[in-house]
mmCIF file of C-alpha atoms in Angstrom:
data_model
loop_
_atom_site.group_PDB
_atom_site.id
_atom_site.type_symbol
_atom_site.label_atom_id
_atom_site.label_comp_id
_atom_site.label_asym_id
_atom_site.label_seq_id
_atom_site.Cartn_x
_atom_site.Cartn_y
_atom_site.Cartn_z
ATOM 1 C CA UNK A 146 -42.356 -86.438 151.292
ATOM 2 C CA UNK A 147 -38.772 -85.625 152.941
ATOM 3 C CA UNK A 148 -40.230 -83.310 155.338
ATOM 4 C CA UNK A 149 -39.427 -85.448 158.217
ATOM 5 C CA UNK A 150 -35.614 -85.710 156.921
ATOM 6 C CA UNK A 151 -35.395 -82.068 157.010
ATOM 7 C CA UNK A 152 -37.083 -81.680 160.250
ATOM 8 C CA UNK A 153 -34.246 -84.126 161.735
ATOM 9 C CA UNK A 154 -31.499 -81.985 159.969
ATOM 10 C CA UNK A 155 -32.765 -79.019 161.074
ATOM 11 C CA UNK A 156 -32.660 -79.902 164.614
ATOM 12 C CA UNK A 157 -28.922 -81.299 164.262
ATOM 13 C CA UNK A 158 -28.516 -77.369 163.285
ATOM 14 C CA UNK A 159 -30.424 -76.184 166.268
ATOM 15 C CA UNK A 160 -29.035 -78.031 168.467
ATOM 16 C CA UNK A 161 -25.408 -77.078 167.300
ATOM 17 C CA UNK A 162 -26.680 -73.566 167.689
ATOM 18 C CA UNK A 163 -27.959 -74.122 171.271
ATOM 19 C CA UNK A 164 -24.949 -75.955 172.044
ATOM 20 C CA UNK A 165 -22.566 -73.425 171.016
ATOM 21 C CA UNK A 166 -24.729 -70.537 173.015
ATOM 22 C CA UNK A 167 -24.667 -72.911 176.073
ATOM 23 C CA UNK A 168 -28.741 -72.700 176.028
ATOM 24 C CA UNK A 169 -30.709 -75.919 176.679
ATOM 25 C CA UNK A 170 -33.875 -75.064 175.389
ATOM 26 C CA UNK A 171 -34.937 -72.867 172.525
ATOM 27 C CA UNK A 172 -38.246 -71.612 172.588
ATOM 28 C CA UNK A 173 -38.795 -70.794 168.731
ATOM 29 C CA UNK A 174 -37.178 -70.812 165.799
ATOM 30 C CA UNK A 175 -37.589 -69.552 161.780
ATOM 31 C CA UNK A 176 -36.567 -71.238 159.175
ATOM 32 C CA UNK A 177 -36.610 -69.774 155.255
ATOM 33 C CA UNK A 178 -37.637 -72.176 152.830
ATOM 34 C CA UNK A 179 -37.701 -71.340 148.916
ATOM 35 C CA UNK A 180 -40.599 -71.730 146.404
ATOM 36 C CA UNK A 181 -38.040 -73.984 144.463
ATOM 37 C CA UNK A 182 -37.080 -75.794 147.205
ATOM 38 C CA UNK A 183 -39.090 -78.713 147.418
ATOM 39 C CA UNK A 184 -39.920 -78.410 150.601
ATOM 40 C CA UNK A 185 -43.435 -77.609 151.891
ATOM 41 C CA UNK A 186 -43.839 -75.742 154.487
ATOM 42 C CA UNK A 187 -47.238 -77.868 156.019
ATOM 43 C CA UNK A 188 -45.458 -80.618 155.909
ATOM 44 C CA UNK A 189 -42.506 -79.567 157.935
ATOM 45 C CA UNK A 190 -44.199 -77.745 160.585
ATOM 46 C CA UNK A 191 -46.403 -80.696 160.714
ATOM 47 C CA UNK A 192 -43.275 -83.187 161.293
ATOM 48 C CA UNK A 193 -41.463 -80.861 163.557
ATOM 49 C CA UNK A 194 -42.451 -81.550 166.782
ATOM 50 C CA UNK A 195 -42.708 -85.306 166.542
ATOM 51 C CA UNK A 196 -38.593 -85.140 165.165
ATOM 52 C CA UNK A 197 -38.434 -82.646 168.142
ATOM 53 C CA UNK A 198 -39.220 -84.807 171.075
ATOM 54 C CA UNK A 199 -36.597 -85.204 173.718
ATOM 55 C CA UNK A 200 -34.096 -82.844 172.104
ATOM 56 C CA UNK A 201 -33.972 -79.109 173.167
ATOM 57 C CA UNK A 202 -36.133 -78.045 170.672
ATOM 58 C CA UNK A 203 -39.022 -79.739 171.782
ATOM 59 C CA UNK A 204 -42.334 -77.731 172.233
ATOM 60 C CA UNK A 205 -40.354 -74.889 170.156
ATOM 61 C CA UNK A 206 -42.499 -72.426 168.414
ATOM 62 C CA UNK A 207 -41.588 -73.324 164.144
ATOM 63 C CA UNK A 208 -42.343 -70.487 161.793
ATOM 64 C CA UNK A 209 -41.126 -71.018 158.257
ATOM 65 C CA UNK A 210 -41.023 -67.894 155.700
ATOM 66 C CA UNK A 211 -41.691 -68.607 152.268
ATOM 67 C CA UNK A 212 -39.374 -67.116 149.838
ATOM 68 C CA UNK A 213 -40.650 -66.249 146.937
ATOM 69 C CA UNK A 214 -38.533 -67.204 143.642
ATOM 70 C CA UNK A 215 -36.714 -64.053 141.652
ATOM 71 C CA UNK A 216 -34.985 -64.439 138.536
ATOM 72 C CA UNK A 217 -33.140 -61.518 136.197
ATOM 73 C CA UNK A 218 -34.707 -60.480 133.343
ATOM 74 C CA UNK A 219 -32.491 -59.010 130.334
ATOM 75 C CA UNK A 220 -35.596 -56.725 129.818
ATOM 76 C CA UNK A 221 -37.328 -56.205 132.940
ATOM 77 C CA UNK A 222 -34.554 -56.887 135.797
ATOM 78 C CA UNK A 223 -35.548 -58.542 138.875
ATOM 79 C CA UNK A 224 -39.055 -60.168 138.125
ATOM 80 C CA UNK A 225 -40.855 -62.610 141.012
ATOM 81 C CA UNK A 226 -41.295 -65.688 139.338
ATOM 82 C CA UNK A 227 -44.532 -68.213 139.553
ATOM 83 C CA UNK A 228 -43.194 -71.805 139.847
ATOM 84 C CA UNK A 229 -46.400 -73.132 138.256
ATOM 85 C CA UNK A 230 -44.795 -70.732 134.830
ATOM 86 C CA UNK A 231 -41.135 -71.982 135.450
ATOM 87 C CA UNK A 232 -38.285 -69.566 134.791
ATOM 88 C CA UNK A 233 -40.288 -67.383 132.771
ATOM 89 C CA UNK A 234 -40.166 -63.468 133.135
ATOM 90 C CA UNK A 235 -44.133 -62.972 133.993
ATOM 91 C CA UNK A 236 -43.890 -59.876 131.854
ATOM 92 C CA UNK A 237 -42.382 -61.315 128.738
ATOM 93 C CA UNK A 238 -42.031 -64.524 129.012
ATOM 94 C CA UNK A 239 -37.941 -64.672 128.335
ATOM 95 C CA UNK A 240 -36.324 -67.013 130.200
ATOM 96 C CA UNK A 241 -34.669 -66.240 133.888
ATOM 97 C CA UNK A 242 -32.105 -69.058 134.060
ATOM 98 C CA UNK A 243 -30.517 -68.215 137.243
ATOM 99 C CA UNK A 244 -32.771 -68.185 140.504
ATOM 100 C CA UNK A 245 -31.753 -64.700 142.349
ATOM 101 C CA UNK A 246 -33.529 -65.896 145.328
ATOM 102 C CA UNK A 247 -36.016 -69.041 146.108
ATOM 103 C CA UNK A 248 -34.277 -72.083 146.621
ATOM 104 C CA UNK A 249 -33.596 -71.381 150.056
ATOM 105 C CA UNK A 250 -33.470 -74.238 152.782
ATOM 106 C CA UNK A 251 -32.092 -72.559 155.967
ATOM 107 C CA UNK A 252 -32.509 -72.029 159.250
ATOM 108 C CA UNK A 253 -32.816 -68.337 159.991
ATOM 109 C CA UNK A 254 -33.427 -67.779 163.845
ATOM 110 C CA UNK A 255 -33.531 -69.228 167.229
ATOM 111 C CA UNK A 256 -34.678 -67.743 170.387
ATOM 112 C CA UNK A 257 -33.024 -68.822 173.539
ATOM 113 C CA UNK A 258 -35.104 -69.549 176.168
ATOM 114 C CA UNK A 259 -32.793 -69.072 179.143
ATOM 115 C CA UNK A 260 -33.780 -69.050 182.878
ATOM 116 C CA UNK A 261 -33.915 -65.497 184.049
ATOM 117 C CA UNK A 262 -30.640 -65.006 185.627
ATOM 118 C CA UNK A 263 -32.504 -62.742 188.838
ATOM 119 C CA UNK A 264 -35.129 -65.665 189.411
ATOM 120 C CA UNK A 265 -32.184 -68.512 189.786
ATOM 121 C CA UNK B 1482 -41.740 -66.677 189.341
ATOM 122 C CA UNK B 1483 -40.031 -68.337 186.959
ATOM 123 C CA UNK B 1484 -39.572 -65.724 184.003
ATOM 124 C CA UNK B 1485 -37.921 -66.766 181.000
ATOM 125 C CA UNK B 1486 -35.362 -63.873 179.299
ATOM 126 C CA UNK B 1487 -35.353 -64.764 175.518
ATOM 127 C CA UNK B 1488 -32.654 -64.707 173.362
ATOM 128 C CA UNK B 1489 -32.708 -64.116 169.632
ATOM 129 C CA UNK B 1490 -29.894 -65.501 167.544
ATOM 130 C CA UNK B 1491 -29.439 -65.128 164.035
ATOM 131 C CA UNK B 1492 -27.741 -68.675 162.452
ATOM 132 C CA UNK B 1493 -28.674 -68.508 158.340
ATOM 133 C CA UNK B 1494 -27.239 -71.910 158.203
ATOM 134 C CA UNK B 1495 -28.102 -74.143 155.584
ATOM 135 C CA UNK B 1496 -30.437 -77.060 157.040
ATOM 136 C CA UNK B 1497 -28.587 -79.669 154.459
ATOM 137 C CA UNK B 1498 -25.064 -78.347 155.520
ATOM 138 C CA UNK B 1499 -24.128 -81.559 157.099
ATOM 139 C CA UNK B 1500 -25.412 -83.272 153.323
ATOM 140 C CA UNK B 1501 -23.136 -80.959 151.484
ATOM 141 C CA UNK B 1502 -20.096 -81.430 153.241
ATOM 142 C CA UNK B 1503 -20.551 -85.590 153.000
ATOM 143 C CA UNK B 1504 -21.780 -84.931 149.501
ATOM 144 C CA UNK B 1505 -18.203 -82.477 149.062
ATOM 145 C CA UNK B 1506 -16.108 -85.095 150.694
ATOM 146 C CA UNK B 1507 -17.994 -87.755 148.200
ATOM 147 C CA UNK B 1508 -17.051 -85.806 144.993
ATOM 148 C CA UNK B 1509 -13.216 -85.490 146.170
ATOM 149 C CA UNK B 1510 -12.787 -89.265 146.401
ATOM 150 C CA UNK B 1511 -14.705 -89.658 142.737
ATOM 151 C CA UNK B 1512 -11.966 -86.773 141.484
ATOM 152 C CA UNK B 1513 -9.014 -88.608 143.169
ATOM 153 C CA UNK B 1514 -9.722 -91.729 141.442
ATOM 154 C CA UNK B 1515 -10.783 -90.521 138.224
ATOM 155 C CA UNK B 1516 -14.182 -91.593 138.602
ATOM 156 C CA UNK B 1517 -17.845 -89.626 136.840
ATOM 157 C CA UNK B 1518 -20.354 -89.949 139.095
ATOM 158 C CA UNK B 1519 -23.754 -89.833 137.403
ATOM 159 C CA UNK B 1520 -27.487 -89.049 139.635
ATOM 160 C CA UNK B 1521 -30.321 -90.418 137.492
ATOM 161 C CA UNK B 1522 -33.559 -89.540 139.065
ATOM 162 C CA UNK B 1523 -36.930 -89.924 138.438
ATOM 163 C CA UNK B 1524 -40.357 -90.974 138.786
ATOM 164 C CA UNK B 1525 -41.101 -94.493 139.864
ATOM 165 C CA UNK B 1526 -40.836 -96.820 136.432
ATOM 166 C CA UNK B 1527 -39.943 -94.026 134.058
ATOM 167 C CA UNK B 1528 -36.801 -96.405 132.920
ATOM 168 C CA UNK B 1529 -34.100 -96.060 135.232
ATOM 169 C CA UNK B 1530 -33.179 -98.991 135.720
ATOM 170 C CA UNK B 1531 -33.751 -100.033 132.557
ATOM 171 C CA UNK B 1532 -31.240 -97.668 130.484
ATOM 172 C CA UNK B 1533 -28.771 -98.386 132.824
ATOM 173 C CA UNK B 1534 -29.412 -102.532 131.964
ATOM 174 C CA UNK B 1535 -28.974 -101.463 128.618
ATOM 175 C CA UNK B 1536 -25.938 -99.170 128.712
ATOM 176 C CA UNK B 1537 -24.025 -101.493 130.848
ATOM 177 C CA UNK B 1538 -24.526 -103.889 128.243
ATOM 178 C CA UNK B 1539 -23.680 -101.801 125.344
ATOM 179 C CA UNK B 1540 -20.368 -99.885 126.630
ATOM 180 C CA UNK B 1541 -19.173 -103.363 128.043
ATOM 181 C CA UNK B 1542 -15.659 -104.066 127.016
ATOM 182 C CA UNK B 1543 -15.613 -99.643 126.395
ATOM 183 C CA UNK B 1544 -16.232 -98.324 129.276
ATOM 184 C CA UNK B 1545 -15.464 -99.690 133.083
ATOM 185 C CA UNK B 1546 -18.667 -99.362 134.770
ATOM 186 C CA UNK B 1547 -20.530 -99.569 138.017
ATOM 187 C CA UNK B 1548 -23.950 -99.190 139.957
ATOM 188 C CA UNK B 1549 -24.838 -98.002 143.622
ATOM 189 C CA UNK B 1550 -29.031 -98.425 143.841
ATOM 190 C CA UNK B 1551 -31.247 -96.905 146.219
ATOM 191 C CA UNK B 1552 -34.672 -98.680 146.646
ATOM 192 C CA UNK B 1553 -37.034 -98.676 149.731
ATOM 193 C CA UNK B 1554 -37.329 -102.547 150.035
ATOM 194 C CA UNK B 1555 -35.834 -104.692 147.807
ATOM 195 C CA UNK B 1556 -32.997 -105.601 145.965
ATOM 196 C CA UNK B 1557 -34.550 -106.580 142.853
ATOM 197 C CA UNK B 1558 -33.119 -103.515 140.851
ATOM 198 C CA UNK B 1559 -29.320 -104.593 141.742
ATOM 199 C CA UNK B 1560 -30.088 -107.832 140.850
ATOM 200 C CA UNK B 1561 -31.380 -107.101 137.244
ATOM 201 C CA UNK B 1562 -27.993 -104.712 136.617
ATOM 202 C CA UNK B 1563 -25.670 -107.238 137.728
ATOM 203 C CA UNK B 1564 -27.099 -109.591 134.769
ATOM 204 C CA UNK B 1565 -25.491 -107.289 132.708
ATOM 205 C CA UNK B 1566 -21.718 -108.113 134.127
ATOM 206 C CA UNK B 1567 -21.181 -104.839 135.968
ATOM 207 C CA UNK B 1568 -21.099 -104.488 139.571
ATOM 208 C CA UNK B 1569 -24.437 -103.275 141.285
ATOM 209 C CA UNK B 1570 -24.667 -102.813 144.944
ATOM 210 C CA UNK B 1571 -27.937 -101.696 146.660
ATOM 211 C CA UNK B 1572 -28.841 -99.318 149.000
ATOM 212 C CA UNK B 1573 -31.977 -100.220 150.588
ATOM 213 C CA UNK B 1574 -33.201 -97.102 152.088
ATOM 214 C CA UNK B 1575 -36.359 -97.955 153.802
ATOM 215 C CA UNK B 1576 -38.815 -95.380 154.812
ATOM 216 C CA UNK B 1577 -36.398 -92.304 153.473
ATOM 217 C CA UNK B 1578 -37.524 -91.431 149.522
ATOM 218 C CA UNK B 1579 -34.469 -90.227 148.309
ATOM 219 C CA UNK B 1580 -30.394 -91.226 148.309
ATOM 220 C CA UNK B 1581 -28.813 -88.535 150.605
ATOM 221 C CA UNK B 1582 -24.714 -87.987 150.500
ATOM 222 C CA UNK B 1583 -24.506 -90.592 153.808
ATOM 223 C CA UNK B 1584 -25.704 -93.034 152.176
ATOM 224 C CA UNK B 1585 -23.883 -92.928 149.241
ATOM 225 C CA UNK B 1586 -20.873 -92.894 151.259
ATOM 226 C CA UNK B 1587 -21.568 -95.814 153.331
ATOM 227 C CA UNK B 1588 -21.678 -98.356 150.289
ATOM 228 C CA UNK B 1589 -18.205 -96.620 148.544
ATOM 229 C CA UNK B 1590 -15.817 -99.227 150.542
ATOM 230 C CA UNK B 1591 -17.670 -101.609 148.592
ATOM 231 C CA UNK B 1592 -16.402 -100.481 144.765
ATOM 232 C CA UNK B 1593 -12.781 -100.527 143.662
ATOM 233 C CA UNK B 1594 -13.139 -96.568 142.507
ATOM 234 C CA UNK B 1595 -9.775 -96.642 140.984
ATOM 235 C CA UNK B 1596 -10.764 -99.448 138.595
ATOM 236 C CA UNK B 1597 -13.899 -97.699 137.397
ATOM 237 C CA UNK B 1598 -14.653 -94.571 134.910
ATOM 238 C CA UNK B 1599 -18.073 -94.262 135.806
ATOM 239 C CA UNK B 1600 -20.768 -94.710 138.913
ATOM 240 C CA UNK B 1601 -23.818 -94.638 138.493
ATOM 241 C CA UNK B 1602 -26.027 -93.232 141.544
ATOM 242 C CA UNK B 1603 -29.835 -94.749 140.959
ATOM 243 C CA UNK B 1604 -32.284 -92.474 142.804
ATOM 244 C CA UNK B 1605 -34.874 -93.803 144.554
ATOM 245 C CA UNK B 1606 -38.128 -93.402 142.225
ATOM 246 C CA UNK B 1607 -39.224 -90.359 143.365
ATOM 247 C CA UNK B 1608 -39.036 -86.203 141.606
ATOM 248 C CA UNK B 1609 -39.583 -84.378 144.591
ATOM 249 C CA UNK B 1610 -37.392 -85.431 147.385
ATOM 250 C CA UNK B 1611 -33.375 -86.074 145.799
ATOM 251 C CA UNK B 1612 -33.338 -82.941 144.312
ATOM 252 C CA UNK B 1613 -32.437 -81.650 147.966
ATOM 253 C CA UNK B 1614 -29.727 -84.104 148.434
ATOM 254 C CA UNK B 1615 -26.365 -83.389 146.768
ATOM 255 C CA UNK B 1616 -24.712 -86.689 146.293
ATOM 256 C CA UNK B 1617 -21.700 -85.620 145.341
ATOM 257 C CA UNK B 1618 -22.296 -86.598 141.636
ATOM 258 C CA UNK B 1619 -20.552 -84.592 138.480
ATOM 259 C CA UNK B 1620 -23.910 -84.680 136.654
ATOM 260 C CA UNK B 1621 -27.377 -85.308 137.422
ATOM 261 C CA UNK B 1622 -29.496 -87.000 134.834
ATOM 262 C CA UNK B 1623 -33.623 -86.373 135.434
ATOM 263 C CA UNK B 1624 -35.792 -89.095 133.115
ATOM 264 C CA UNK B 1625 -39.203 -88.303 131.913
ATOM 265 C CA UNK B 1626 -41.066 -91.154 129.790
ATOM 266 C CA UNK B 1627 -43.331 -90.491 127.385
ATOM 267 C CA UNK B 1628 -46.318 -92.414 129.070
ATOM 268 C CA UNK B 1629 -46.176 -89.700 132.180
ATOM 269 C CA UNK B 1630 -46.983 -86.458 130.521
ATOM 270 C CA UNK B 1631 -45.967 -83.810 129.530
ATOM 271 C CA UNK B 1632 -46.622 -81.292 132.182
ATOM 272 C CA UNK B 1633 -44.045 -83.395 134.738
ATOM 273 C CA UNK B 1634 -40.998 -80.510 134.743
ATOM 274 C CA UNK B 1635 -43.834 -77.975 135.621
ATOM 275 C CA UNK B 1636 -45.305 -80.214 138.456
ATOM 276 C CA UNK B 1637 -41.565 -80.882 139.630
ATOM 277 C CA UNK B 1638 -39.572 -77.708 138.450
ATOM 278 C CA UNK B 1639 -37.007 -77.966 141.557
ATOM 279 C CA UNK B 1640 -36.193 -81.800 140.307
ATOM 280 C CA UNK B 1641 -35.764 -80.526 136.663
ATOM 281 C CA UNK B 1642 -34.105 -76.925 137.715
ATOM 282 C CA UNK B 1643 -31.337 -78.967 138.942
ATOM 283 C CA UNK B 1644 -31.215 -81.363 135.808
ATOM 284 C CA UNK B 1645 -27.620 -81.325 134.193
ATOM 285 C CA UNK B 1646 -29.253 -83.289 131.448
ATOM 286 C CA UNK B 1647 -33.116 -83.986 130.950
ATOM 287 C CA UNK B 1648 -33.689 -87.594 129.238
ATOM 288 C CA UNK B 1649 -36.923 -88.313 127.536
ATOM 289 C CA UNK B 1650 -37.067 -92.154 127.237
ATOM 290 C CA UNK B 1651 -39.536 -94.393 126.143
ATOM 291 C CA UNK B 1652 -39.652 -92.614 122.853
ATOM 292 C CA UNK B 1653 -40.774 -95.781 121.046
ATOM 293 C CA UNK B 1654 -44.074 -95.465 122.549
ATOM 294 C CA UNK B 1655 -44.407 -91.597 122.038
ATOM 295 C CA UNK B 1656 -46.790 -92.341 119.049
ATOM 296 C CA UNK B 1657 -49.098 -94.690 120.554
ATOM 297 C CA UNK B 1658 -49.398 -92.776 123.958
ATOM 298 C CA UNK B 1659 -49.938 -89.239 121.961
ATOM 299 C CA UNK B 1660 -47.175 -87.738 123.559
ATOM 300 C CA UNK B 1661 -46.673 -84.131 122.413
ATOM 301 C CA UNK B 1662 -42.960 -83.705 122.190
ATOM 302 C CA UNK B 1663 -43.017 -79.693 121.181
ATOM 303 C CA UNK B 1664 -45.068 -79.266 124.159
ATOM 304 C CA UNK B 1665 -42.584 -81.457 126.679
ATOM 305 C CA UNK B 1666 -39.334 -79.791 125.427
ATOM 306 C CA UNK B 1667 -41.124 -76.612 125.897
ATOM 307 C CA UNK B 1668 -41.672 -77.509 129.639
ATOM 308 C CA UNK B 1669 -38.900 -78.725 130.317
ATOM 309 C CA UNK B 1670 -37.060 -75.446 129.001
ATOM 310 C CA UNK B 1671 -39.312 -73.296 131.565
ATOM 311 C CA UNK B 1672 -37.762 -75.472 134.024
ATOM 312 C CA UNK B 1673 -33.931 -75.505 133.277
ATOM 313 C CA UNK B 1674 -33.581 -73.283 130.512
ATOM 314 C CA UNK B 1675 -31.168 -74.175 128.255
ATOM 315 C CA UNK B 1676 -30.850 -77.796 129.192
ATOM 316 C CA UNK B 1677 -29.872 -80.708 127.145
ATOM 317 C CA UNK B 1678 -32.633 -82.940 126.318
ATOM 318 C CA UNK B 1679 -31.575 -86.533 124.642
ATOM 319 C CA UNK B 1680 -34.831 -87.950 123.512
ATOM 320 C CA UNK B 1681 -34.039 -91.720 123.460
ATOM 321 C CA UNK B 1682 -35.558 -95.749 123.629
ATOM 322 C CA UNK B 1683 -33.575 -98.156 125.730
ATOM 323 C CA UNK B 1684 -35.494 -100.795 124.007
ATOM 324 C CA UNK B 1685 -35.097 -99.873 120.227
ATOM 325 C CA UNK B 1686 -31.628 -98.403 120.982
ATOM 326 C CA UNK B 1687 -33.143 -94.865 119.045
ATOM 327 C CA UNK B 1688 -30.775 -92.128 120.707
ATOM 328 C CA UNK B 1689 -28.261 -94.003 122.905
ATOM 329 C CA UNK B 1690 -25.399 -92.386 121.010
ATOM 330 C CA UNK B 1691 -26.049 -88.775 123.003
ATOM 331 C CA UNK B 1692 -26.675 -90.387 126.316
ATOM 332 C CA UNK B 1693 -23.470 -92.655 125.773
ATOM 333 C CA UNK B 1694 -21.307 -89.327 125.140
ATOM 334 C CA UNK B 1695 -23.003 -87.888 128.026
ATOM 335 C CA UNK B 1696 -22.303 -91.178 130.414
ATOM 336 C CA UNK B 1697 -18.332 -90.182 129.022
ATOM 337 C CA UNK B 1698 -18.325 -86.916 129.912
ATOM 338 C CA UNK B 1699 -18.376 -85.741 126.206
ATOM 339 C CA UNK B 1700 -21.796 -82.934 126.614
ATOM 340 C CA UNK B 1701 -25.063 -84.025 125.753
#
């Protein structure tokens, strides 16, 4: 389990991001994470807010999108691929070396949460 | 009131960005000083350590070799490769289950690089978590034993889809353990296809020759 590694680097990320923006606080973010990534989702959004604590991201709202894994198929073109199969077209069965999409680690969005410039 | 105007921002950043770029600045320094750098992962006590005892000792005097280790606790593994004459440092990583590019980096001052043709990186034991950390190695080595069956590359497919070379070792025992060999190259092709597979023994010495041309850069 590296889930709480990943939660740490992706608050160095977010915090780069809020830094740059001049925000303090963000008050969710999304993160894309592959089927061949390694990475499961439970177990990140389970170690997020611990890693979180004291750092502008804490209390932030963590929504990861799987993204399912798509290989090329000489035969049938883009195919979604089952990981439990490997790099198999599901149709028949010819190998998809190259992952189109699905090993995705990244962090997608972040939403500000700035004080409401009327109300300061 | 104290209203809150949200803000979305779009980053698609890689969360392993700051990884990469240690992992890119580690594979410049093994290019400047002519060095292979070689990522053998695996599950715990599928041989490791092991092959590495016996390469060192078998491409002594042929090939100028070195270790960097990565263990949660102990330093045992260092201490059974330096036996062997070659220079073995560990990296005790304690609670983290993988070698990450940092890491790798910190214990470089350590090794004369330009005196060496190849560094070993030892994974911690462990097929789920280094395949997300880029080490900066030229070729990463993933070792399935015959005692751990053959369904491993299916269970671990993001481990063996970024194999360079898949090793299959403990192939003296593949007879009494009923390991089905068709079925584990067949596996292991749904995971990388295409991959080399060396099927070898570090004890009997059965197969070292294609993992030796591999350690020299000469394909699998």
């Amino acid at each position: 389990m590296h889930e709480a590694s990943i939660a740490l680097s992706l608050i160095d990320v977010a915090s780069e991001v809020l830094r740059e923006h001049g925000a303090a606080r963000a008050s969710a973010l999304t993160v894309r994470v592959g089927a061949w990534s390694s990475v499961v989702p439970e177990a990140l959004t389970a170690a997020f807010p611990a890693c979180a604590a004291g750092t502008g991201l804490e209390g932030a709202r963590l929504s990861v999108v799987t993204v399912p894994g798509v290989g090329d198929c000489p035969a049938h073109g883009r195919v979604t691929l089952d990981v439990t199969r490997g790099l198999r077209c599901p149709s028949c069965g010819a190998p998809t070396p190259t992952l189109v999409q699905g090993d995705e680690l990244e962090l997608d969005e972040i939403e500000l949460a700035e004080p409401d410039l009327e109300d300061v | 009131m104290t209203a809150t105007n949200p803000r979305i921002v779009t980053v698609r950043q890689n969360i392993l960005k700051a990884n990469d770029h240690t992992a890119a600045e580690n594979r410049a320094a093994f290019a400047a000083a002519g060095v292979r750098a070689i990522n053998l992962a695996s599950s715990p006590g599928a041989g490791k350590t092991a092959l590495l005892e016996r390469t060192l000792r078998d491409l002594a005097g042929q090939v100028s070799m070195a270790v960097a280790v990565g263990d949660l606790a102990t330093e045992n593994d260092a201490a059974r490769l330096r036996q062997h004459g070659a220079q073995a440092e560990q990296i005790v990583t304690g609670t983290v289950c993988h070698l990450d590019a940092a890491m790798v980096q910190g214990v470089l001052p350590r090794f004369d690089l330009a005196g060496l043709e190849v560094l070993f990186l030892e994974n911690v034991g462990n097929l789920v978590c280094p395949s997300s950390y880029d080490l900066g190695e030229a070729a990463r080595a993933v070792l399935i034993s015959t005692t751990e069956g053959e369904d491993k590359p299916l269970k671990y497919p993001t481990m063996f889809n970024t194999a360079d070379v898949v090793v299959i070792t403990k192939m003296d025992l593949a007879d009494a353990v009923g390991f089905d060999r068709d079925l584990c190259r067949e596996n292991i092709d749904r995971a990388r296809p295409g991959v080399p597979v060396i099927e070898l023994s570090s004890r009997s010495g059965a197969g070292l020759d294609a993992w030796f041309a591999f350690v020299r850069g000469q394909g699998a």
